[in-house]
CSV table of C-alpha atoms and ligand atoms in Angstrom, one decimal:
chain,number,residue,atom,x,y,z
A,1,UNK,CA,0.0,0.0,0.1
A,2,UNK,CA,1.3,3.4,-1.1
A,3,UNK,CA,0.1,6.2,1.2
A,4,UNK,CA,0.5,9.8,0.1
A,5,UNK,CA,-0.2,12.3,2.8
A,6,UNK,CA,-0.8,15.9,1.4
A,7,UNK,CA,-1.6,19.2,2.9
A,8,UNK,CA,-5.3,19.5,2.1
A,9,UNK,CA,-8.2,18.5,0.1
A,10,UNK,CA,-7.1,20.5,-2.9
A,11,UNK,CA,-3.8,18.8,-3.2
A,12,UNK,CA,-5.6,15.5,-2.7
A,13,UNK,CA,-7.6,16.2,-5.7
A,14,UNK,CA,-4.6,17.3,-7.8
A,15,UNK,CA,-2.7,14.1,-6.9
A,16,UNK,CA,-5.6,11.8,-7.7
A,17,UNK,CA,-6.4,13.6,-11.1
A,18,UNK,CA,-2.7,13.3,-12.0
A,19,UNK,CA,-2.9,9.5,-11.6
A,20,UNK,CA,-6.2,9.3,-13.5
A,21,UNK,CA,-5.0,11.6,-16.2
A,22,UNK,CA,-1.8,9.6,-16.6
A,23,UNK,CA,-3.8,6.5,-17.2
A,24,UNK,CA,-6.2,8.2,-19.7
A,25,UNK,CA,-3.2,9.4,-21.6
A,26,UNK,CA,-1.4,6.0,-21.7
A,27,UNK,CA,-4.5,4.0,-22.3
A,28,UNK,CA,-7.1,6.1,-24.1
A,29,UNK,CA,-9.7,3.2,-24.0
A,30,UNK,CA,-9.3,2.7,-20.2
A,31,UNK,CA,-12.2,1.6,-17.9
A,32,UNK,CA,-12.5,3.9,-14.9
A,33,UNK,CA,-14.5,2.8,-11.7
A,34,UNK,CA,-15.8,6.0,-10.2
A,35,UNK,CA,-17.5,7.2,-6.9
A,36,UNK,CA,-19.9,10.0,-6.1
A,37,UNK,CA,-19.9,12.1,-2.9
A,38,UNK,CA,-18.1,15.2,-1.9
A,39,UNK,CA,-14.6,13.8,-1.8
A,40,UNK,CA,-14.1,13.3,-5.5
A,41,UNK,CA,-15.6,16.6,-6.6
A,42,UNK,CA,-12.2,18.4,-6.7
A,43,UNK,CA,-10.7,15.5,-8.7
A,44,UNK,CA,-13.6,15.7,-11.2
A,45,UNK,CA,-13.1,19.5,-11.5
A,46,UNK,CA,-9.4,19.1,-12.0
A,47,UNK,CA,-10.0,16.4,-14.8
A,48,UNK,CA,-12.3,18.7,-16.5
A,49,UNK,CA,-9.6,21.5,-16.5
A,50,UNK,CA,-7.2,19.0,-17.9
A,51,UNK,CA,-9.7,18.0,-20.7
A,52,UNK,CA,-10.3,21.6,-21.7
A,53,UNK,CA,-6.7,23.0,-21.1
A,54,UNK,CA,-4.4,20.1,-21.7
A,55,UNK,CA,-6.4,18.2,-24.3
A,56,UNK,CA,-7.0,15.2,-22.0
A,57,UNK,CA,-9.1,13.0,-24.2
A,58,UNK,CA,-12.0,10.9,-22.7
A,59,UNK,CA,-13.7,10.1,-26.1
A,60,UNK,CA,-12.8,6.4,-25.8
A,61,UNK,CA,-12.9,6.1,-21.9
A,62,UNK,CA,-15.5,3.9,-20.4
A,63,UNK,CA,-16.7,4.4,-16.8
A,64,UNK,CA,-18.6,2.2,-14.3
A,65,UNK,CA,-19.9,3.9,-11.2
A,66,UNK,CA,-20.1,2.2,-7.8
A,67,UNK,CA,-23.7,2.7,-6.7
A,68,UNK,CA,-27.1,4.3,-7.1
A,69,UNK,CA,-30.2,5.0,-4.9
A,70,UNK,CA,-33.2,2.6,-5.4
A,71,UNK,CA,-36.2,4.5,-6.4
A,72,UNK,CA,-34.5,7.5,-7.9
A,73,UNK,CA,-34.6,7.8,-11.8
A,74,UNK,CA,-31.5,9.1,-13.6
A,75,UNK,CA,-33.1,12.5,-14.0
A,76,UNK,CA,-33.8,12.9,-10.3
A,77,UNK,CA,-31.4,15.7,-9.1
A,78,UNK,CA,-30.1,13.6,-6.2
A,79,UNK,CA,-29.5,10.5,-8.2
A,80,UNK,CA,-26.0,9.4,-8.6
A,81,UNK,CA,-26.4,9.3,-12.5
A,82,UNK,CA,-27.4,13.1,-12.3
A,83,UNK,CA,-24.6,13.7,-10.0
A,84,UNK,CA,-22.1,12.2,-12.5
A,85,UNK,CA,-23.7,14.1,-15.3
A,86,UNK,CA,-23.7,17.5,-13.6
A,87,UNK,CA,-20.2,17.2,-12.0
A,88,UNK,CA,-18.3,15.3,-14.7
A,89,UNK,CA,-19.8,13.6,-17.8
A,90,UNK,CA,-21.4,16.8,-19.2
A,91,UNK,CA,-18.1,18.6,-18.9
A,92,UNK,CA,-15.7,16.3,-20.7
A,93,UNK,CA,-15.8,14.7,-24.1
A,94,UNK,CA,-16.9,11.4,-23.0
A,95,UNK,CA,-19.4,9.3,-25.0
A,96,UNK,CA,-22.3,9.1,-22.4
A,97,UNK,CA,-23.3,5.7,-23.8
A,98,UNK,CA,-19.9,4.5,-22.5
A,99,UNK,CA,-20.8,5.5,-18.9
A,100,UNK,CA,-22.5,3.1,-16.5
A,101,UNK,CA,-24.6,3.6,-13.3
A,102,UNK,CA,-27.0,1.1,-11.9
A,103,UNK,CA,-30.5,1.7,-12.8
A,104,UNK,CA,-32.3,2.9,-9.6
A,105,UNK,CA,-35.7,2.4,-11.3
A,106,UNK,CA,-35.2,-1.3,-12.3
A,107,UNK,CA,-38.4,-3.1,-11.8
A,108,UNK,CA,-36.4,-6.3,-10.7
A,109,UNK,CA,-33.4,-5.1,-8.5
A,110,UNK,CA,-32.0,-8.6,-8.3
A,111,UNK,CA,-31.9,-8.7,-12.2
A,112,UNK,CA,-30.2,-5.3,-12.4
A,113,UNK,CA,-27.6,-6.5,-9.9
A,114,UNK,CA,-26.8,-9.4,-12.0
A,115,UNK,CA,-26.8,-7.2,-15.1
A,116,UNK,CA,-24.2,-4.8,-13.5
A,117,UNK,CA,-21.9,-8.0,-12.5
A,118,UNK,CA,-22.3,-9.1,-16.2
A,119,UNK,CA,-21.1,-5.7,-17.3
A,120,UNK,CA,-18.1,-5.8,-15.0
A,121,UNK,CA,-17.4,-9.3,-16.4
A,122,UNK,CA,-17.8,-7.9,-20.0
A,123,UNK,CA,-15.0,-5.4,-19.3
A,124,UNK,CA,-13.0,-7.9,-17.5
A,125,UNK,CA,-12.1,-5.4,-14.6
A,126,UNK,CA,-11.6,-1.7,-14.3
A,127,UNK,CA,-8.2,-0.2,-15.0
A,128,UNK,CA,-8.5,2.1,-12.2
A,129,UNK,CA,-11.0,2.2,-9.2
A,130,UNK,CA,-11.4,5.5,-7.4
A,131,UNK,CA,-13.1,5.3,-4.1
A,132,UNK,CA,-14.1,7.6,-1.2
A,133,UNK,CA,-14.8,6.2,2.2
A,134,UNK,CA,-17.7,6.7,4.7
A,135,UNK,CA,-17.1,7.7,8.4
A,136,UNK,CA,-18.1,4.2,9.4
A,137,UNK,CA,-15.6,2.6,6.9
A,138,UNK,CA,-18.0,1.8,4.2
A,139,UNK,CA,-16.9,1.7,0.6
A,140,UNK,CA,-19.4,2.2,-2.2
A,141,UNK,CA,-22.5,1.3,-0.1
A,142,UNK,CA,-20.8,-1.9,1.3
A,143,UNK,CA,-21.7,-1.2,4.9
A,144,UNK,CA,-20.2,-2.6,8.2
A,145,UNK,CA,-21.4,-6.3,8.4
A,146,UNK,CA,-20.5,-9.8,9.5
A,147,UNK,CA,-19.2,-10.7,6.0
A,148,UNK,CA,-18.1,-9.0,2.8
A,149,UNK,CA,-20.5,-9.3,0.0
A,150,UNK,CA,-18.7,-10.0,-3.4
A,151,UNK,CA,-21.6,-9.2,-5.8
A,152,UNK,CA,-23.5,-6.2,-6.7
A,153,UNK,CA,-26.4,-6.2,-4.3
A,154,UNK,CA,-29.3,-4.3,-2.7
A,155,UNK,CA,-28.3,-2.5,0.4
A,156,UNK,CA,-30.3,-1.1,3.3
A,157,UNK,CA,-28.4,2.0,4.2
A,158,UNK,CA,-27.4,2.5,7.9
A,159,UNK,CA,-28.5,5.3,10.1
A,160,UNK,CA,-24.9,6.8,9.9
A,161,UNK,CA,-25.1,6.9,6.1
A,162,UNK,CA,-28.6,8.2,5.9
A,163,UNK,CA,-27.4,11.1,8.3
A,164,UNK,CA,-24.4,11.6,6.2
A,165,UNK,CA,-26.2,11.8,2.9
A,166,UNK,CA,-29.1,14.0,4.2
A,167,UNK,CA,-27.2,17.1,3.4
A,168,UNK,CA,-27.9,16.6,-0.3
A,169,UNK,CA,-31.7,16.3,0.2
A,170,UNK,CA,-34.3,18.8,1.5
A,171,UNK,CA,-35.1,16.7,4.5
A,172,UNK,CA,-34.1,13.3,6.1
A,173,UNK,CA,-37.3,11.6,5.0
A,174,UNK,CA,-36.4,12.1,1.3
A,175,UNK,CA,-33.2,10.1,1.6
A,176,UNK,CA,-33.7,6.6,0.0
A,177,UNK,CA,-33.4,3.8,2.4
A,178,UNK,CA,-32.0,1.4,-0.1
A,179,UNK,CA,-29.3,1.3,-2.8
A,180,UNK,CA,-27.7,-0.8,-5.4
A,181,UNK,CA,-23.9,-1.1,-4.7
A,182,UNK,CA,-21.2,-2.8,-6.5
A,183,UNK,CA,-19.7,-5.6,-4.0
A,184,UNK,CA,-16.2,-6.0,-2.8
A,185,UNK,CA,-15.2,-8.4,-5.7
A,186,UNK,CA,-15.9,-5.7,-8.3
A,187,UNK,CA,-14.1,-3.1,-6.3
A,188,UNK,CA,-11.1,-5.3,-5.4
A,189,UNK,CA,-10.7,-6.7,-9.0
A,190,UNK,CA,-9.5,-3.4,-10.3
A,191,UNK,CA,-5.9,-3.1,-11.5
A,192,UNK,CA,-5.2,0.0,-9.3
A,193,UNK,CA,-7.3,1.1,-6.3
A,194,UNK,CA,-7.2,4.7,-5.3
A,195,UNK,CA,-8.7,5.8,-2.0
A,196,UNK,CA,-9.1,9.5,-1.5
A,197,UNK,CA,-10.1,11.0,1.9
A,198,UNK,CA,-9.9,14.4,3.5
A,199,UNK,CA,-10.9,16.0,6.8
A,200,UNK,CA,-10.8,14.8,10.4
A,201,UNK,CA,-14.2,13.2,10.1
A,202,UNK,CA,-12.5,10.4,8.0
A,203,UNK,CA,-9.6,10.0,10.3
A,204,UNK,CA,-11.0,7.0,12.2
A,205,UNK,CA,-12.1,5.2,9.0
A,206,UNK,CA,-8.7,5.8,7.3
A,207,UNK,CA,-6.7,4.6,10.4
A,208,UNK,CA,-8.9,1.4,10.7
A,209,UNK,CA,-8.8,0.8,6.9
A,210,UNK,CA,-5.1,1.2,6.5
A,211,UNK,CA,-3.7,-0.1,9.7
A,212,UNK,CA,-6.5,-1.9,11.7
A,213,UNK,CA,-7.4,-5.6,11.3
A,214,UNK,CA,-9.0,-6.6,7.9
A,215,UNK,CA,-12.7,-7.2,9.0
A,216,UNK,CA,-16.0,-6.7,7.3
A,217,UNK,CA,-16.9,-4.6,10.3
A,218,UNK,CA,-14.7,-2.0,8.5
A,219,UNK,CA,-15.3,-2.7,4.8
A,220,UNK,CA,-12.5,-0.3,3.9
A,221,UNK,CA,-9.9,-2.5,5.6
A,222,UNK,CA,-10.1,-5.1,2.7
A,223,UNK,CA,-8.1,-2.8,0.6
A,224,UNK,CA,-5.0,-3.9,2.6
A,225,UNK,CA,-5.2,-7.0,0.5
A,226,UNK,CA,-5.2,-5.3,-2.9
A,227,UNK,CA,-1.8,-5.6,-4.6
A,228,UNK,CA,-1.9,-2.0,-6.1
A,229,UNK,CA,-3.5,0.4,-3.8
A,230,UNK,CA,-2.7,4.1,-3.5
A,231,UNK,CA,-4.2,6.0,-0.6
A,232,UNK,CA,-4.3,9.7,-1.0
A,233,UNK,CA,-5.1,11.6,2.3
A,234,UNK,CA,-4.8,15.0,3.7
A,235,UNK,CA,-3.1,15.5,7.1
A,236,UNK,CA,-6.4,15.8,9.0
A,237,UNK,CA,-7.6,12.4,7.5
A,238,UNK,CA,-4.3,10.9,8.6
A,239,UNK,CA,-4.5,12.4,12.1
A,240,UNK,CA,-5.5,9.1,13.9
A,241,UNK,CA,-3.3,6.7,12.0
A,242,UNK,CA,-0.4,7.2,14.3
A,243,UNK,CA,-2.3,5.3,17.1
A,244,UNK,CA,-2.1,2.1,15.0
B,1,F6R,C1,-20.4,7.1,-3.3
B,1,F6R,C2,-19.7,6.0,-2.6
B,1,F6R,C3,-19.5,6.3,-1.0
B,1,F6R,C4,-18.8,7.6,-0.6
B,1,F6R,C5,-18.7,7.8,0.8
B,1,F6R,C6,-18.0,9.1,1.2
B,1,F6R,O1,-20.4,6.6,-4.6
B,1,F6R,O2,-19.1,5.1,-3.0
B,1,F6R,O3,-19.0,5.1,-0.4
B,1,F6R,O4,-17.5,7.4,-1.2
B,1,F6R,O5,-20.0,7.8,1.3
B,1,F6R,O6,-18.8,10.1,0.8
B,1,F6R,P1,-18.3,11.6,0.8
B,1,F6R,O7,-17.2,11.6,-0.2
B,1,F6R,O8,-19.4,12.5,0.4
B,1,F6R,O9,-17.6,12.0,2.2
């Protein structure tokens, strides 16, 4: 595991976008695994700048997102499809038909999960998987549990995650209670896993994920077993790691 400790969130975004940009240049048809959330916003902004100012070409890039709320259409402003369009896809020269997000309105969620795993199998694996981490150590919507779930699956969100995500909705009641999430196999099968985190609120999750025991109670801890993982964190997010 390579851990890059940077001064702040901005530097974290610059470092992550550099790694992603380098892959896009060296493998123009790469498959990128992407997250939503606050953490990757700066990375997406920097990649958009690189697309405009440095001719970073996404025209042959494919993307696979980690998750989507059940019950929200791709047009719903709080859906993860809309998030990706608004914050990234609409601002780069990507072919939107090459971008994949689970369908939150699928009539049969089980079938949608299998379709998503088939899609991953079709691509083989992602060339790079960018992930954020929840304060409780969740990755995508793989919440703390008794066992890791390998496949894409239906998740009931924990109170902690509902509380954290409430900030994007008008009120708590509007936050969907279930989501479709890529499983740990899809995430771990990537060639290069990049975890980004910033701020004190992530310090406990980062410390446990990088230095604690590997346990499904801290889903992020599984990354310790990946052969090529880069953790990019600011000093605040690293502040509790000295205790391990
Ligand atoms: C979202 C995702 C989540 C977030 C995590 C951190 O696609 O995979 O696991 O990465 O909830 O969210 P932020 O970045 O908003 O703190």
